[in-house]
Short mmCIF file of C-alpha atoms in Angstrom, two decimals:
data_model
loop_
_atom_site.label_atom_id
_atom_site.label_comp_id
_atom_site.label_asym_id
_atom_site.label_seq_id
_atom_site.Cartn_x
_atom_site.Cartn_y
_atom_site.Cartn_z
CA UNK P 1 -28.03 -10.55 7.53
CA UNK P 2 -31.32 -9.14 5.84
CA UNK P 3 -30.53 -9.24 1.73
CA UNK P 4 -31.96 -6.95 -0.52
CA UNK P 5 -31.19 -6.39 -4.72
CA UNK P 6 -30.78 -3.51 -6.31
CA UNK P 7 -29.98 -4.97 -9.76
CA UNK P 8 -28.43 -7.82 -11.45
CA UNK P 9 -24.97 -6.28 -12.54
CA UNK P 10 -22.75 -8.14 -15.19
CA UNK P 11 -20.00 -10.49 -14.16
CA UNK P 12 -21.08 -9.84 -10.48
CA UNK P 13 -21.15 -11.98 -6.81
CA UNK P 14 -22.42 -11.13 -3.73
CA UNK P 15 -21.81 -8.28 -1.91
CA UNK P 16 -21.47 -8.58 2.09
CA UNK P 17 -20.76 -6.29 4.51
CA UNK P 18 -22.37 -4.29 7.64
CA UNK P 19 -24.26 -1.98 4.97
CA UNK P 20 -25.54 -4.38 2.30
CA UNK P 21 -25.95 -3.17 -0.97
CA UNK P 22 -27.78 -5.21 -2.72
CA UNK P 23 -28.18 -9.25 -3.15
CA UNK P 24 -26.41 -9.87 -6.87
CA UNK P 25 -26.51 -14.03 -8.23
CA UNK P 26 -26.10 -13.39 -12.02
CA UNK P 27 -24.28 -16.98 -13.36
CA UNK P 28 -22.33 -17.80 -16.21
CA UNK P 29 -25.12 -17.63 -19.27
CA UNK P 30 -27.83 -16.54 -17.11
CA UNK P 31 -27.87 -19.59 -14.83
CA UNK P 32 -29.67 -18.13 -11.27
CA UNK P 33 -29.26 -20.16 -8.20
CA UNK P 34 -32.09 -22.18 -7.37
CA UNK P 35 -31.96 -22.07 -3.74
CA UNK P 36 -32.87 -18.17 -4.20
CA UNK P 37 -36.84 -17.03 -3.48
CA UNK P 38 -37.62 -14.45 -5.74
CA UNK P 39 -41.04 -14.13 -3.89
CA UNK P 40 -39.51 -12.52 -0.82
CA UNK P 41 -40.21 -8.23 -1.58
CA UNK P 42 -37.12 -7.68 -0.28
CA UNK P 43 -35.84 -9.75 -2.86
CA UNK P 44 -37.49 -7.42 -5.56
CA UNK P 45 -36.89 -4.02 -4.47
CA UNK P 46 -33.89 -2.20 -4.60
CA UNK P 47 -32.47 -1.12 -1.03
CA UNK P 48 -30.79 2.12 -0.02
CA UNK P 49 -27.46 2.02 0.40
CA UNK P 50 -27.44 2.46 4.45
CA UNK P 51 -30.96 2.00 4.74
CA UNK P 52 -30.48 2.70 8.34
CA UNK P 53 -29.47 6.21 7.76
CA UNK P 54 -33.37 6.83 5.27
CA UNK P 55 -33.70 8.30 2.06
CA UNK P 56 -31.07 10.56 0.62
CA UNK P 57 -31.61 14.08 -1.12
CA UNK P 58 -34.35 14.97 1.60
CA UNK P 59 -34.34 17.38 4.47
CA UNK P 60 -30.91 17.03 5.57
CA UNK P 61 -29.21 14.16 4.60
CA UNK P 62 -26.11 14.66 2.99
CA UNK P 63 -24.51 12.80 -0.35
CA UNK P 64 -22.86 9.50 0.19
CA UNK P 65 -19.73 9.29 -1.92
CA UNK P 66 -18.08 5.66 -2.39
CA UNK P 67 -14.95 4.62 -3.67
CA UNK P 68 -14.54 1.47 -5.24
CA UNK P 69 -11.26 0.11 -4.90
CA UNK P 70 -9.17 -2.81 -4.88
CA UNK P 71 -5.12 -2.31 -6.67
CA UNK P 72 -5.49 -5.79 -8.50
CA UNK P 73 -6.40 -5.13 -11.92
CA UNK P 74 -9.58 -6.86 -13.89
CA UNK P 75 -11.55 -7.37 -10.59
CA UNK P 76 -14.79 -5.67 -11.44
CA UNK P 77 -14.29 -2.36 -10.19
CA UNK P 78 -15.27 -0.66 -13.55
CA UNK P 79 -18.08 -2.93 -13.99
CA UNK P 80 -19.17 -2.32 -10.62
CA UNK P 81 -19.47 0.91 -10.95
CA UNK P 82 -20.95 1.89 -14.13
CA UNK P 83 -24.04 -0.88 -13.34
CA UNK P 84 -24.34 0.20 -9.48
CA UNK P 85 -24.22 3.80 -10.58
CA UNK P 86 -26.90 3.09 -13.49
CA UNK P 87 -29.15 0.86 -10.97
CA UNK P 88 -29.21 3.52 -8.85
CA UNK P 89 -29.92 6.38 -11.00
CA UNK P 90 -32.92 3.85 -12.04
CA UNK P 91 -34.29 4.65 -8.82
CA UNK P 92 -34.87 7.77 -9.00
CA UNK P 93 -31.79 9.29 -7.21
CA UNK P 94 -29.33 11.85 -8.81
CA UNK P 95 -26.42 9.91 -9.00
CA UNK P 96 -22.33 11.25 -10.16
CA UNK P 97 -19.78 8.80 -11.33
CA UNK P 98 -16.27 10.04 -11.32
CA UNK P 99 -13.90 8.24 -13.22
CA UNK P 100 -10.84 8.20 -11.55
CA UNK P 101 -8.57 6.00 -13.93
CA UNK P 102 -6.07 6.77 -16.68
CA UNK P 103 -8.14 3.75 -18.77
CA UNK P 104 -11.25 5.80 -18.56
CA UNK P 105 -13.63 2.54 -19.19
CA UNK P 106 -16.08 3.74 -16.56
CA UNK P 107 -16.77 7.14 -18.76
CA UNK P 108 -16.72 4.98 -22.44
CA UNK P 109 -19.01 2.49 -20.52
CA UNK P 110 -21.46 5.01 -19.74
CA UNK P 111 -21.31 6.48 -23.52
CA UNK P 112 -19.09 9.24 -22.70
CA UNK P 113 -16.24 9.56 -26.01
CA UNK P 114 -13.94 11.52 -24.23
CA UNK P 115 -12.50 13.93 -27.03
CA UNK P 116 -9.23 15.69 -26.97
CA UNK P 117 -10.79 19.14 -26.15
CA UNK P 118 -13.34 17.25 -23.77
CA UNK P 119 -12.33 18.59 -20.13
CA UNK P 120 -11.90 15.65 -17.94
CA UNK P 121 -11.13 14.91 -14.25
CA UNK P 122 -7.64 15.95 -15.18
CA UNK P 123 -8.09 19.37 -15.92
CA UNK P 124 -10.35 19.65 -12.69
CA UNK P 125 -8.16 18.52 -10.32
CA UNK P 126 -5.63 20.64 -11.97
CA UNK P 127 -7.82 23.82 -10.88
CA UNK P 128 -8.08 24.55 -15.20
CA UNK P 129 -11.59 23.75 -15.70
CA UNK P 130 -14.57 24.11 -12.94
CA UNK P 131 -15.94 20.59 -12.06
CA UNK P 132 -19.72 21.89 -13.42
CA UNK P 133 -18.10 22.53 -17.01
CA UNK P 134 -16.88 18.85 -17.40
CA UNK P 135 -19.87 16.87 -15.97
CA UNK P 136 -21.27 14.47 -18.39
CA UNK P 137 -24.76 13.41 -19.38
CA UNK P 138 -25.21 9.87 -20.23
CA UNK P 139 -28.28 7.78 -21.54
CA UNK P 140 -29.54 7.15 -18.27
CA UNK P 141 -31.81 9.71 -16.50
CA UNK P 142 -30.41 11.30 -13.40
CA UNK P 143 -26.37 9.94 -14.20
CA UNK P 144 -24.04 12.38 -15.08
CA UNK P 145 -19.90 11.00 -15.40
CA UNK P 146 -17.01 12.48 -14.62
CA UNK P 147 -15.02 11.47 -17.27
CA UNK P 148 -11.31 10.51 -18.15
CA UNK P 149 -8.67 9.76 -20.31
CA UNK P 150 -5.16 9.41 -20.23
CA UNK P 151 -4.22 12.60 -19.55
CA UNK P 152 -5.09 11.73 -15.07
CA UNK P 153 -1.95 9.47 -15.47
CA UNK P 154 0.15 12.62 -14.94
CA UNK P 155 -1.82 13.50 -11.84
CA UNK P 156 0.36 10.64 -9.90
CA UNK P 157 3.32 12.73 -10.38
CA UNK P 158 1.68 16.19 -10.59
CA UNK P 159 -0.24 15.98 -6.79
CA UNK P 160 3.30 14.85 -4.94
CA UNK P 161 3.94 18.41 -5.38
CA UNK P 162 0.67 20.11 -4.42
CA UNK P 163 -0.05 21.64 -0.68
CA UNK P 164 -2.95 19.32 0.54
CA UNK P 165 -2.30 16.42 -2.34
CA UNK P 166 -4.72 14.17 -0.37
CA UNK P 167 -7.86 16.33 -0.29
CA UNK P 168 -7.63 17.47 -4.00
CA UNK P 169 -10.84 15.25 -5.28
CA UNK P 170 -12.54 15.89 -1.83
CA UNK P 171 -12.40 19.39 -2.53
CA UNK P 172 -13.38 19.47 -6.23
CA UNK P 173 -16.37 17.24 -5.31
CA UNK P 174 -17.52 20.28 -2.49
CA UNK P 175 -19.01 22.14 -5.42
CA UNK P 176 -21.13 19.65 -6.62
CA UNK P 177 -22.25 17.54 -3.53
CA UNK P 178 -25.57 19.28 -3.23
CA UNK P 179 -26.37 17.97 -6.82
CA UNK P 180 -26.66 14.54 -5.96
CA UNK P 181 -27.57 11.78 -3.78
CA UNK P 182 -24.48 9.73 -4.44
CA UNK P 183 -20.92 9.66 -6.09
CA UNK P 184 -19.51 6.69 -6.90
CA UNK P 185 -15.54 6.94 -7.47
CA UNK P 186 -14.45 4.20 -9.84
CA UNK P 187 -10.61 4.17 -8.77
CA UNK P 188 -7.47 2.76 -10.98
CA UNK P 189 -5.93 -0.27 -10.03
CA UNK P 190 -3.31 0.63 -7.69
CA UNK P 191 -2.80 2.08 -4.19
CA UNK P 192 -1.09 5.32 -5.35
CA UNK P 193 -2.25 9.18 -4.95
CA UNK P 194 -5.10 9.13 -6.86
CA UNK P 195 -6.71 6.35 -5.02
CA UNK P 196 -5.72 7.94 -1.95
CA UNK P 197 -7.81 11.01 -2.87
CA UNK P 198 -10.57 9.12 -3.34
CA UNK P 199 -10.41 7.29 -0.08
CA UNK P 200 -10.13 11.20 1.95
CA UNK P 201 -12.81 12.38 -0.15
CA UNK P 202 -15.55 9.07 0.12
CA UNK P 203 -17.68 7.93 3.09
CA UNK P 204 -17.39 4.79 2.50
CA UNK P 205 -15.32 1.80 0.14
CA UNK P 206 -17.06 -1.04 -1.73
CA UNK P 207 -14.04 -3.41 -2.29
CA UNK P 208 -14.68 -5.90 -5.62
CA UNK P 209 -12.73 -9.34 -5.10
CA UNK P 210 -12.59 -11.44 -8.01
CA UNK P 211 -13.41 -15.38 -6.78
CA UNK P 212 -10.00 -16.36 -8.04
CA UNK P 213 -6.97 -18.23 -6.52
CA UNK P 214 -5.33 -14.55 -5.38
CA UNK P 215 -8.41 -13.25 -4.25
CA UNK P 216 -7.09 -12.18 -0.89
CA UNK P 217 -3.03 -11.42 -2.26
CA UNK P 218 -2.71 -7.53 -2.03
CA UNK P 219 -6.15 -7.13 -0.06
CA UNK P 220 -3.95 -6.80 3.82
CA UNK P 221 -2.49 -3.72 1.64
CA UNK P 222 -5.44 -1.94 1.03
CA UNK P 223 -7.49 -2.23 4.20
CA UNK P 224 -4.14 -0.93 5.91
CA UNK P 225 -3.61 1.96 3.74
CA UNK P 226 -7.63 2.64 4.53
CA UNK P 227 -6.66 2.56 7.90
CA UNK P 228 -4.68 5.02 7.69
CA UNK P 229 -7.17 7.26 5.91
CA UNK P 230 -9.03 6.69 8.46
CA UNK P 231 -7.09 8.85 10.68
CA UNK P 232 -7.74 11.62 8.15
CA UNK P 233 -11.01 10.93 7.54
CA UNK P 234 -12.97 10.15 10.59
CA UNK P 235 -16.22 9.02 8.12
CA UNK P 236 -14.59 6.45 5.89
CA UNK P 237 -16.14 3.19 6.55
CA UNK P 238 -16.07 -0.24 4.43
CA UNK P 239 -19.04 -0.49 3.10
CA UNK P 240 -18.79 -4.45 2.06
CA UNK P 241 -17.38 -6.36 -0.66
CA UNK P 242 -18.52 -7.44 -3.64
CA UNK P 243 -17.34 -10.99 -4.95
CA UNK P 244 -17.21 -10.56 -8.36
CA UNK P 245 -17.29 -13.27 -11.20
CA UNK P 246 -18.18 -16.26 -8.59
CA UNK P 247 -19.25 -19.60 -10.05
CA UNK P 248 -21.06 -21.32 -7.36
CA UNK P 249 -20.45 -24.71 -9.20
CA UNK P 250 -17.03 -24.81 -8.51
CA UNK P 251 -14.89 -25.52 -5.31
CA UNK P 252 -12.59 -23.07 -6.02
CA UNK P 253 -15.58 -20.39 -6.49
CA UNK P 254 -17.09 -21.65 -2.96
CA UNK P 255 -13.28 -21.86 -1.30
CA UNK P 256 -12.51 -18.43 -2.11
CA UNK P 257 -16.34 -16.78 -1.10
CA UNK P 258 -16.21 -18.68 2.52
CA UNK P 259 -12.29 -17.46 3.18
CA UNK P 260 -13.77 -13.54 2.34
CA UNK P 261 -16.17 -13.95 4.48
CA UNK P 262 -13.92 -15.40 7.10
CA UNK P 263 -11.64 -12.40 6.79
CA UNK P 264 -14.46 -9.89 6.55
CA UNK P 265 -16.93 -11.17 8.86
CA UNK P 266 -16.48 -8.30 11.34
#
């Protein structure tokens, strides 16, 4: 499988998958592997995300939205996607960031102080605000967040009731989809509605997997509730997965990237 970077992101692995990302072998205080050639150009310069399917935001290639999801908490998801989302941007492309969890990290990561007044996902999803009066700029040229607060952990209970729950986010995003090249849904920890929105509204799911003992525990959950997405949403792919806070030196580190790659080798 050809490897290609698009950034070194904080606390990140390797990403693997049939549409590779990008090539990521940040180490504990900076330490790079040595076996790595920094020579190759592919090496150097960022990759499309599917560069099979060319450049996006020309002619008429359509936005790529990505969920990144995993239910076990402190994985990386976050940190995934605030420096994927910034790397990209980086490039060039006109990237959107929805955070999609209660915590609202992803929007405070990207400078975003999300104010009591401030309209958030929330009050989109709840049809109170339009999705173009809550974007967010952010220090980075071309990102705009999403943002939220606490105030989306009522959504759980408040979209069992709606008509349609499932395509609530894939309908607020319609609006905006000709805006940007990508959207990157940063989802909460936990397989409930809200994640499930993001699922029928993304093309495709970047799972982060922490290189821990329970890397795997929870993971048979997820890929079946994407399966059935999938049933709903004919384009959802898996992107790849990212394997997030590896330490190469270790056994356990190595253990735990060779039995992902057993399980996701297809």
């Amino acid at each position: 499988m050809a490897l290609t970077t698009i950034g070194f992101l904080s606390k990140m692995g390797v990403l693997i998958g049939p549409n590779t990302l990008y090539y990521v072998i940040v180490r504990p205080k900076g330490k790079l592997r040595e076996d790595f050639d920094f020579s190759d150009e592919k090496v150097r310069k960022p990759a499309l995300l599917r560069p099979e399917m060319g450049e996006r935001g020309t002619g008429d290639m359509a936005t790529t939205v990505i969920a990144i999801t995993n239910q076990k908490g402190g994985v990386g998801k976050t940190t995934t996607s605030v420096n994927l989302s910034a790397c990209v941007a980086a490039e060039g492309k006109r990237v959107l960031v929805v955070d999609a969890d209660p915590q609202g990290n992803t929007s405070s990561g990207l400078g975003v102080r999300v104010k009591e007044k401030t309209p958030t996902v929330y009050e989109v999803m709840a049809g109170e605000t339009p999705i173009e009066q809550a974007l967010c700029k952010t220090a980075v040229k071309g990102l705009m967040v999403l943002p939220a607060d606490i105030r989306l952990a009522g959504a759980e209970i408040e979209l069992a009731n709606m008509e349609h729950r499932e395509r609530v986010v894939a309908d607020m995003l319609e609006g905006v989809r000709d805006r940007f090249d990508y959207i990157f849904i940063d989802c909460p920890p936990s397989l409930g509605m809200i994640t499930l929105n993001a699922l029928c509204a993304a093309d495709g799911v970047l799972i982060p997997i922490q290189c821990e003992y329970f890397a795997l525990e929870g993971v048979s959950a997820l890929m079946g509730t994407v399966q059935k997405v999938q049933k709903m949403n004919r384009h959802l792919a898996i992107e790849g997965v990212v394997l997030t806070m590896l330490d190469a030196r270790t056994n356990l580190g190595v253990q735990v990237a060779q039995e992902v790659r057993k399980v996701f080798k297809n």
